[in-house]
Amino acid sequence: MIPGEPIVPGDPIDEYLRANRDAYTRDALTRRLVEGGHDPAAVDAAWARIDAADGETRRPGQPAGRPGLGTFLLIGAAVVGYGYVAALGVFGILFMAYYGSSGSRPVPTILIAVYVIAMVVGLAYAVRRLYRAPSRAAGGWAFGPAIAISVVVLAGINGACIAGVLAAGALKAL
C-alpha cells in the first residue's frame, strides 16, 4: 500500500488503529501490531492513510487530536445548556413539591438527586464526545442526542411530579 492512499474500508490495521488511537499512544499501537506479526511498512502505511484522512477534517496548522476554538465553544454551549435545563428541572420539581402535598417531602429530594445525577452524567458524556470528536459536525452529532435525552428525563420527572400533585389534590378532595 502507498502512504497517503485513501483508507480502505475493512482493512484490519486501519480499523484497529482508528478504534484505539484515542486510548493508546501511536508507539504502543505500532509496537502491538508489529509484535502481532504485521509488516512494519504496512503499519506505517496505515498511519499515513489515517493521518491523511485526519488532515481533511481539520484546518491547516491545527495539530492532530487537538480541539479547536469551535470545539471549546460547543463545550461552553453544552455547559450553559445543561445548566439551564437542569435549573428548569430542579425549579420545576421544587415548585411541584411546594404546591403538592404537605408534611415530609422525601420524594422531591430523591427526584432532584436522580435528575441532577442524570444531568451530570449527560453533561460528562457530551463534553467527552465533543472534546474527542474529529470535527465540529461529529461533535454536534454527539451533543444533540445527549441534550435530547436530558430533556426527555426532565419531561419525565416533571410529568411524575405533576401526576403526584394531581393525585394528592384528588385525595384531599375526597
PDB file of N, CA and C in Angstrom, residues 79-164:
ATOM      1  N   VAL A  79     -22.304  23.239  28.424  1.00  0.00           N
ATOM      2  CA  VAL A  79     -22.345  23.508  29.862  1.00  0.00           C
ATOM      3  C   VAL A  79     -23.477  24.489  30.179  1.00  0.00           C
ATOM      4  N   VAL A  80     -23.598  25.556  29.390  1.00  0.00           N
ATOM      5  CA  VAL A  80     -24.663  26.535  29.617  1.00  0.00           C
ATOM      6  C   VAL A  80     -26.033  25.888  29.386  1.00  0.00           C
ATOM      7  N   GLY A  81     -26.166  25.121  28.316  1.00  0.00           N
ATOM      8  CA  GLY A  81     -27.440  24.458  28.017  1.00  0.00           C
ATOM      9  C   GLY A  81     -27.838  23.471  29.098  1.00  0.00           C
ATOM     10  N   TYR A  82     -26.903  22.663  29.525  1.00  0.00           N
ATOM     11  CA  TYR A  82     -27.198  21.704  30.594  1.00  0.00           C
ATOM     12  C   TYR A  82     -27.530  22.430  31.898  1.00  0.00           C
ATOM     13  N   GLY A  83     -26.822  23.498  32.197  1.00  0.00           N
ATOM     14  CA  GLY A  83     -27.129  24.259  33.403  1.00  0.00           C
ATOM     15  C   GLY A  83     -28.530  24.842  33.360  1.00  0.00           C
ATOM     16  N   TYR A  84     -28.916  25.369  32.212  1.00  0.00           N
ATOM     17  CA  TYR A  84     -30.246  25.949  32.048  1.00  0.00           C
ATOM     18  C   TYR A  84     -31.333  24.886  32.200  1.00  0.00           C
ATOM     19  N   VAL A  85     -31.172  23.764  31.504  1.00  0.00           N
ATOM     20  CA  VAL A  85     -32.168  22.692  31.573  1.00  0.00           C
ATOM     21  C   VAL A  85     -32.205  22.092  32.982  1.00  0.00           C
ATOM     22  N   ALA A  86     -31.047  21.942  33.614  1.00  0.00           N
ATOM     23  CA  ALA A  86     -31.015  21.400  34.978  1.00  0.00           C
ATOM     24  C   ALA A  86     -31.713  22.350  35.944  1.00  0.00           C
ATOM     25  N   ALA A  87     -31.489  23.645  35.806  1.00  0.00           N
ATOM     26  CA  ALA A  87     -32.153  24.612  36.683  1.00  0.00           C
ATOM     27  C   ALA A  87     -33.665  24.564  36.477  1.00  0.00           C
ATOM     28  N   LEU A  88     -34.117  24.490  35.227  1.00  0.00           N
ATOM     29  CA  LEU A  88     -35.554  24.366  34.972  1.00  0.00           C
ATOM     30  C   LEU A  88     -36.123  23.117  35.636  1.00  0.00           C
ATOM     31  N   GLY A  89     -35.411  22.017  35.526  1.00  0.00           N
ATOM     32  CA  GLY A  89     -35.874  20.766  36.130  1.00  0.00           C
ATOM     33  C   GLY A  89     -35.958  20.853  37.643  1.00  0.00           C
ATOM     34  N   VAL A  90     -34.916  21.360  38.266  1.00  0.00           N
ATOM     35  CA  VAL A  90     -34.892  21.452  39.731  1.00  0.00           C
ATOM     36  C   VAL A  90     -35.966  22.422  40.216  1.00  0.00           C
ATOM     37  N   PHE A  91     -36.094  23.578  39.564  1.00  0.00           N
ATOM     38  CA  PHE A  91     -37.122  24.537  39.971  1.00  0.00           C
ATOM     39  C   PHE A  91     -38.526  23.975  39.745  1.00  0.00           C
ATOM     40  N   GLY A  92     -38.692  23.232  38.659  1.00  0.00           N
ATOM     41  CA  GLY A  92     -39.995  22.606  38.396  1.00  0.00           C
ATOM     42  C   GLY A  92     -40.345  21.584  39.472  1.00  0.00           C
ATOM     43  N   ILE A  93     -39.383  20.780  39.867  1.00  0.00           N
ATOM     44  CA  ILE A  93     -39.624  19.791  40.923  1.00  0.00           C
ATOM     45  C   ILE A  93     -39.922  20.490  42.248  1.00  0.00           C
ATOM     46  N   LEU A  94     -39.158  21.516  42.557  1.00  0.00           N
ATOM     47  CA  LEU A  94     -39.401  22.256  43.803  1.00  0.00           C
ATOM     48  C   LEU A  94     -40.776  22.923  43.795  1.00  0.00           C
ATOM     49  N   PHE A  95     -41.160  23.470  42.667  1.00  0.00           N
ATOM     50  CA  PHE A  95     -42.466  24.111  42.545  1.00  0.00           C
ATOM     51  C   PHE A  95     -43.580  23.098  42.777  1.00  0.00           C
ATOM     52  N   MET A  96     -43.463  21.949  42.137  1.00  0.00           N
ATOM     53  CA  MET A  96     -44.482  20.909  42.305  1.00  0.00           C
ATOM     54  C   MET A  96     -44.497  20.384  43.742  1.00  0.00           C
ATOM     55  N   ALA A  97     -43.349  20.286  44.364  1.00  0.00           N
ATOM     56  CA  ALA A  97     -43.283  19.791  45.744  1.00  0.00           C
ATOM     57  C   ALA A  97     -43.909  20.799  46.698  1.00  0.00           C
ATOM     58  N   TYR A  98     -43.670  22.081  46.443  1.00  0.00           N
ATOM     59  CA  TYR A  98     -44.201  23.113  47.333  1.00  0.00           C
ATOM     60  C   TYR A  98     -45.729  23.176  47.266  1.00  0.00           C
ATOM     61  N   TYR A  99     -46.259  23.084  46.045  1.00  0.00           N
ATOM     62  CA  TYR A  99     -47.707  23.180  45.884  1.00  0.00           C
ATOM     63  C   TYR A  99     -48.388  21.817  45.935  1.00  0.00           C
ATOM     64  N   GLY A 100     -47.628  20.776  46.153  1.00  0.00           N
ATOM     65  CA  GLY A 100     -48.193  19.435  46.218  1.00  0.00           C
ATOM     66  C   GLY A 100     -48.672  19.102  47.604  1.00  0.00           C
ATOM     67  N   SER A 101     -48.142  18.046  48.129  1.00  0.00           N
ATOM     68  CA  SER A 101     -48.592  17.566  49.432  1.00  0.00           C
ATOM     69  C   SER A 101     -47.929  18.350  50.556  1.00  0.00           C
ATOM     70  N   SER A 102     -48.477  18.181  51.752  1.00  0.00           N
ATOM     71  CA  SER A 102     -47.879  18.832  52.909  1.00  0.00           C
ATOM     72  C   SER A 102     -47.104  17.807  53.716  1.00  0.00           C
ATOM     73  N   GLY A 103     -46.330  18.272  54.675  1.00  0.00           N
ATOM     74  CA  GLY A 103     -45.574  17.359  55.527  1.00  0.00           C
ATOM     75  C   GLY A 103     -44.216  17.036  54.946  1.00  0.00           C
ATOM     76  N   SER A 104     -43.720  15.858  55.270  1.00  0.00           N
ATOM     77  CA  SER A 104     -42.395  15.422  54.833  1.00  0.00           C
ATOM     78  C   SER A 104     -42.360  15.279  53.317  1.00  0.00           C
ATOM     79  N   ARG A 105     -41.242  15.667  52.725  1.00  0.00           N
ATOM     80  CA  ARG A 105     -41.129  15.615  51.263  1.00  0.00           C
ATOM     81  C   ARG A 105     -39.867  14.860  50.832  1.00  0.00           C
ATOM     82  N   PRO A 106     -39.781  13.568  51.088  1.00  0.00           N
ATOM     83  CA  PRO A 106     -38.591  12.847  50.637  1.00  0.00           C
ATOM     84  C   PRO A 106     -38.595  12.579  49.137  1.00  0.00           C
ATOM     85  N   VAL A 107     -39.775  12.449  48.537  1.00  0.00           N
ATOM     86  CA  VAL A 107     -39.844  12.125  47.109  1.00  0.00           C
ATOM     87  C   VAL A 107     -39.237  13.232  46.251  1.00  0.00           C
ATOM     88  N   PRO A 108     -39.573  14.517  46.471  1.00  0.00           N
ATOM     89  CA  PRO A 108     -38.927  15.556  45.658  1.00  0.00           C
ATOM     90  C   PRO A 108     -37.408  15.577  45.826  1.00  0.00           C
ATOM     91  N   THR A 109     -36.937  15.311  47.020  1.00  0.00           N
ATOM     92  CA  THR A 109     -35.488  15.289  47.245  1.00  0.00           C
ATOM     93  C   THR A 109     -34.845  14.171  46.434  1.00  0.00           C
ATOM     94  N   ILE A 110     -35.489  13.019  46.422  1.00  0.00           N
ATOM     95  CA  ILE A 110     -34.971  11.884  45.645  1.00  0.00           C
ATOM     96  C   ILE A 110     -35.019  12.206  44.151  1.00  0.00           C
ATOM     97  N   LEU A 111     -36.134  12.797  43.702  1.00  0.00           N
ATOM     98  CA  LEU A 111     -36.244  13.151  42.285  1.00  0.00           C
ATOM     99  C   LEU A 111     -35.179  14.161  41.871  1.00  0.00           C
ATOM    100  N   ILE A 112     -34.936  15.148  42.716  1.00  0.00           N
ATOM    101  CA  ILE A 112     -33.902  16.144  42.402  1.00  0.00           C
ATOM    102  C   ILE A 112     -32.539  15.476  42.329  1.00  0.00           C
ATOM    103  N   ALA A 113     -32.247  14.586  43.277  1.00  0.00           N
ATOM    104  CA  ALA A 113     -30.950  13.891  43.266  1.00  0.00           C
ATOM    105  C   ALA A 113     -30.795  13.056  42.002  1.00  0.00           C
ATOM    106  N   VAL A 114     -31.836  12.303  41.637  1.00  0.00           N
ATOM    107  CA  VAL A 114     -31.775  11.484  40.419  1.00  0.00           C
ATOM    108  C   VAL A 114     -31.598  12.372  39.193  1.00  0.00           C
ATOM    109  N   TYR A 115     -32.344  13.465  39.145  1.00  0.00           N
ATOM    110  CA  TYR A 115     -32.272  14.353  37.991  1.00  0.00           C
ATOM    111  C   TYR A 115     -30.893  15.004  37.868  1.00  0.00           C
ATOM    112  N   VAL A 116     -30.357  15.482  38.971  1.00  0.00           N
ATOM    113  CA  VAL A 116     -29.033  16.132  38.932  1.00  0.00           C
ATOM    114  C   VAL A 116     -27.961  15.111  38.521  1.00  0.00           C
ATOM    115  N   ILE A 117     -28.043  13.903  39.038  1.00  0.00           N
ATOM    116  CA  ILE A 117     -27.078  12.864  38.645  1.00  0.00           C
ATOM    117  C   ILE A 117     -27.196  12.577  37.150  1.00  0.00           C
ATOM    118  N   ALA A 118     -28.432  12.453  36.652  1.00  0.00           N
ATOM    119  CA  ALA A 118     -28.626  12.207  35.219  1.00  0.00           C
ATOM    120  C   ALA A 118     -28.063  13.345  34.377  1.00  0.00           C
ATOM    121  N   MET A 119     -28.252  14.573  34.833  1.00  0.00           N
ATOM    122  CA  MET A 119     -27.740  15.716  34.085  1.00  0.00           C
ATOM    123  C   MET A 119     -26.214  15.762  34.096  1.00  0.00           C
ATOM    124  N   VAL A 120     -25.600  15.454  35.224  1.00  0.00           N
ATOM    125  CA  VAL A 120     -24.135  15.462  35.306  1.00  0.00           C
ATOM    126  C   VAL A 120     -23.554  14.368  34.413  1.00  0.00           C
ATOM    127  N   VAL A 121     -24.163  13.191  34.435  1.00  0.00           N
ATOM    128  CA  VAL A 121     -23.687  12.101  33.570  1.00  0.00           C
ATOM    129  C   VAL A 121     -23.855  12.493  32.102  1.00  0.00           C
ATOM    130  N   GLY A 122     -25.005  13.070  31.754  1.00  0.00           N
ATOM    131  CA  GLY A 122     -25.230  13.510  30.374  1.00  0.00           C
ATOM    132  C   GLY A 122     -24.250  14.585  29.949  1.00  0.00           C
ATOM    133  N   LEU A 123     -23.969  15.531  30.830  1.00  0.00           N
ATOM    134  CA  LEU A 123     -23.003  16.584  30.517  1.00  0.00           C
ATOM    135  C   LEU A 123     -21.608  16.007  30.329  1.00  0.00           C
ATOM    136  N   ALA A 124     -21.208  15.103  31.216  1.00  0.00           N
ATOM    137  CA  ALA A 124     -19.878  14.487  31.084  1.00  0.00           C
ATOM    138  C   ALA A 124     -19.766  13.733  29.766  1.00  0.00           C
ATOM    139  N   TYR A 125     -20.808  13.000  29.399  1.00  0.00           N
ATOM    140  CA  TYR A 125     -20.812  12.267  28.130  1.00  0.00           C
ATOM    141  C   TYR A 125     -20.693  13.232  26.946  1.00  0.00           C
ATOM    142  N   ALA A 126     -21.504  14.287  26.965  1.00  0.00           N
ATOM    143  CA  ALA A 126     -21.493  15.237  25.856  1.00  0.00           C
ATOM    144  C   ALA A 126     -20.144  15.939  25.733  1.00  0.00           C
ATOM    145  N   VAL A 127     -19.590  16.382  26.858  1.00  0.00           N
ATOM    146  CA  VAL A 127     -18.297  17.087  26.816  1.00  0.00           C
ATOM    147  C   VAL A 127     -17.191  16.145  26.341  1.00  0.00           C
ATOM    148  N   ARG A 128     -17.205  14.921  26.829  1.00  0.00           N
ATOM    149  CA  ARG A 128     -16.184  13.954  26.397  1.00  0.00           C
ATOM    150  C   ARG A 128     -16.280  13.695  24.895  1.00  0.00           C
ATOM    151  N   ARG A 129     -17.499  13.494  24.400  1.00  0.00           N
ATOM    152  CA  ARG A 129     -17.677  13.241  22.969  1.00  0.00           C
ATOM    153  C   ARG A 129     -17.293  14.468  22.139  1.00  0.00           C
ATOM    154  N   LEU A 130     -17.657  15.660  22.624  1.00  0.00           N
ATOM    155  CA  LEU A 130     -17.293  16.872  21.901  1.00  0.00           C
ATOM    156  C   LEU A 130     -15.779  17.045  21.850  1.00  0.00           C
ATOM    157  N   TYR A 131     -15.115  16.806  22.971  1.00  0.00           N
ATOM    158  CA  TYR A 131     -13.667  17.003  23.034  1.00  0.00           C
ATOM    159  C   TYR A 131     -12.929  16.028  22.130  1.00  0.00           C
ATOM    160  N   ARG A 132     -13.439  14.813  22.019  1.00  0.00           N
ATOM    161  CA  ARG A 132     -12.762  13.787  21.221  1.00  0.00           C
ATOM    162  C   ARG A 132     -13.216  13.735  19.767  1.00  0.00           C
ATOM    163  N   ALA A 133     -14.218  14.516  19.401  1.00  0.00           N
ATOM    164  CA  ALA A 133     -14.748  14.466  18.039  1.00  0.00           C
ATOM    165  C   ALA A 133     -13.712  14.979  17.044  1.00  0.00           C
ATOM    166  N   PRO A 134     -13.579  14.306  15.899  1.00  0.00           N
ATOM    167  CA  PRO A 134     -12.593  14.745  14.911  1.00  0.00           C
ATOM    168  C   PRO A 134     -13.001  16.009  14.165  1.00  0.00           C
ATOM    169  N   SER A 135     -14.273  16.375  14.218  1.00  0.00           N
ATOM    170  CA  SER A 135     -14.733  17.586  13.539  1.00  0.00           C
ATOM    171  C   SER A 135     -15.904  18.178  14.317  1.00  0.00           C
ATOM    172  N   ARG A 136     -16.237  19.440  14.011  1.00  0.00           N
ATOM    173  CA  ARG A 136     -17.369  20.076  14.701  1.00  0.00           C
ATOM    174  C   ARG A 136     -18.672  19.368  14.361  1.00  0.00           C
ATOM    175  N   ALA A 137     -18.796  18.889  13.132  1.00  0.00           N
ATOM    176  CA  ALA A 137     -20.030  18.195  12.740  1.00  0.00           C
ATOM    177  C   ALA A 137     -20.201  16.920  13.566  1.00  0.00           C
ATOM    178  N   ALA A 138     -19.135  16.157  13.715  1.00  0.00           N
ATOM    179  CA  ALA A 138     -19.215  14.938  14.525  1.00  0.00           C
ATOM    180  C   ALA A 138     -19.492  15.292  15.976  1.00  0.00           C
ATOM    181  N   GLY A 139     -18.922  16.376  16.465  1.00  0.00           N
ATOM    182  CA  GLY A 139     -19.185  16.820  17.831  1.00  0.00           C
ATOM    183  C   GLY A 139     -20.630  17.225  18.027  1.00  0.00           C
ATOM    184  N   GLY A 140     -21.205  17.886  17.037  1.00  0.00           N
ATOM    185  CA  GLY A 140     -22.610  18.265  17.107  1.00  0.00           C
ATOM    186  C   GLY A 140     -23.517  17.051  17.160  1.00  0.00           C
ATOM    187  N   TRP A 141     -23.148  16.021  16.400  1.00  0.00           N
ATOM    188  CA  TRP A 141     -23.945  14.790  16.429  1.00  0.00           C
ATOM    189  C   TRP A 141     -23.810  14.088  17.776  1.00  0.00           C
ATOM    190  N   ALA A 142     -22.724  14.293  18.460  1.00  0.00           N
ATOM    191  CA  ALA A 142     -22.576  13.708  19.799  1.00  0.00           C
ATOM    192  C   ALA A 142     -23.384  14.493  20.815  1.00  0.00           C
ATOM    193  N   PHE A 143     -23.447  15.796  20.644  1.00  0.00           N
ATOM    194  CA  PHE A 143     -24.108  16.674  21.599  1.00  0.00           C
ATOM    195  C   PHE A 143     -25.627  16.597  21.499  1.00  0.00           C
ATOM    196  N   GLY A 144     -26.148  16.544  20.302  1.00  0.00           N
ATOM    197  CA  GLY A 144     -27.596  16.550  20.087  1.00  0.00           C
ATOM    198  C   GLY A 144     -28.339  15.450  20.835  1.00  0.00           C
ATOM    199  N   PRO A 145     -27.973  14.177  20.641  1.00  0.00           N
ATOM    200  CA  PRO A 145     -28.681  13.117  21.361  1.00  0.00           C
ATOM    201  C   PRO A 145     -28.525  13.220  22.880  1.00  0.00           C
ATOM    202  N   ALA A 146     -27.391  13.670  23.353  1.00  0.00           N
ATOM    203  CA  ALA A 146     -27.188  13.774  24.802  1.00  0.00           C
ATOM    204  C   ALA A 146     -28.120  14.816  25.405  1.00  0.00           C
ATOM    205  N   ILE A 147     -28.251  15.978  24.783  1.00  0.00           N
ATOM    206  CA  ILE A 147     -29.153  17.000  25.324  1.00  0.00           C
ATOM    207  C   ILE A 147     -30.602  16.565  25.156  1.00  0.00           C
ATOM    208  N   ALA A 148     -30.921  15.847  24.076  1.00  0.00           N
ATOM    209  CA  ALA A 148     -32.289  15.364  23.883  1.00  0.00           C
ATOM    210  C   ALA A 148     -32.677  14.383  24.984  1.00  0.00           C
ATOM    211  N   ILE A 149     -31.774  13.503  25.353  1.00  0.00           N
ATOM    212  CA  ILE A 149     -32.048  12.555  26.431  1.00  0.00           C
ATOM    213  C   ILE A 149     -32.277  13.306  27.737  1.00  0.00           C
ATOM    214  N   SER A 150     -31.497  14.333  27.988  1.00  0.00           N
ATOM    215  CA  SER A 150     -31.673  15.113  29.214  1.00  0.00           C
ATOM    216  C   SER A 150     -33.018  15.816  29.247  1.00  0.00           C
ATOM    217  N   VAL A 151     -33.467  16.333  28.114  1.00  0.00           N
ATOM    218  CA  VAL A 151     -34.765  16.995  28.056  1.00  0.00           C
ATOM    219  C   VAL A 151     -35.886  15.974  28.276  1.00  0.00           C
ATOM    220  N   VAL A 152     -35.730  14.778  27.734  1.00  0.00           N
ATOM    221  CA  VAL A 152     -36.728  13.723  27.956  1.00  0.00           C
ATOM    222  C   VAL A 152     -36.780  13.344  29.434  1.00  0.00           C
ATOM    223  N   VAL A 153     -35.615  13.239  30.076  1.00  0.00           N
ATOM    224  CA  VAL A 153     -35.586  12.943  31.513  1.00  0.00           C
ATOM    225  C   VAL A 153     -36.277  14.068  32.278  1.00  0.00           C
ATOM    226  N   LEU A 154     -36.018  15.324  31.898  1.00  0.00           N
ATOM    227  CA  LEU A 154     -36.680  16.470  32.528  1.00  0.00           C
ATOM    228  C   LEU A 154     -38.197  16.360  32.384  1.00  0.00           C
ATOM    229  N   ALA A 155     -38.666  16.080  31.191  1.00  0.00           N
ATOM    230  CA  ALA A 155     -40.120  15.971  30.967  1.00  0.00           C
ATOM    231  C   ALA A 155     -40.702  14.806  31.761  1.00  0.00           C
ATOM    232  N   GLY A 156     -39.993  13.696  31.832  1.00  0.00           N
ATOM    233  CA  GLY A 156     -40.487  12.546  32.586  1.00  0.00           C
ATOM    234  C   GLY A 156     -40.588  12.820  34.074  1.00  0.00           C
ATOM    235  N   ILE A 157     -39.561  13.417  34.636  1.00  0.00           N
ATOM    236  CA  ILE A 157     -39.581  13.707  36.073  1.00  0.00           C
ATOM    237  C   ILE A 157     -40.640  14.770  36.386  1.00  0.00           C
ATOM    238  N   ASN A 158     -40.726  15.808  35.556  1.00  0.00           N
ATOM    239  CA  ASN A 158     -41.757  16.821  35.793  1.00  0.00           C
ATOM    240  C   ASN A 158     -43.152  16.238  35.600  1.00  0.00           C
ATOM    241  N   GLY A 159     -43.301  15.329  34.656  1.00  0.00           N
ATOM    242  CA  GLY A 159     -44.587  14.649  34.480  1.00  0.00           C
ATOM    243  C   GLY A 159     -44.950  13.836  35.715  1.00  0.00           C
ATOM    244  N   ALA A 160     -43.958  13.163  36.303  1.00  0.00           N
ATOM    245  CA  ALA A 160     -44.209  12.403  37.531  1.00  0.00           C
ATOM    246  C   ALA A 160     -44.606  13.340  38.666  1.00  0.00           C
ATOM    247  N   CYS A 161     -43.971  14.493  38.743  1.00  0.00           N
ATOM    248  CA  CYS A 161     -44.325  15.469  39.785  1.00  0.00           C
ATOM    249  C   CYS A 161     -45.742  15.986  39.587  1.00  0.00           C
ATOM    250  N   ILE A 162     -46.102  16.307  38.352  1.00  0.00           N
ATOM    251  CA  ILE A 162     -47.453  16.805  38.078  1.00  0.00           C
ATOM    252  C   ILE A 162     -48.486  15.734  38.424  1.00  0.00           C
ATOM    253  N   ALA A 163     -48.205  14.490  38.052  1.00  0.00           N
ATOM    254  CA  ALA A 163     -49.127  13.389  38.381  1.00  0.00           C
ATOM    255  C   ALA A 163     -49.262  13.248  39.898  1.00  0.00           C
ATOM    256  N   GLY A 164     -48.156  13.395  40.613  1.00  0.00           N
ATOM    257  CA  GLY A 164     -48.209  13.298  42.071  1.00  0.00           C
ATOM    258  C   GLY A 164     -49.017  14.413  42.692  1.00  0.00           C
TER     259      GLY A 164
END
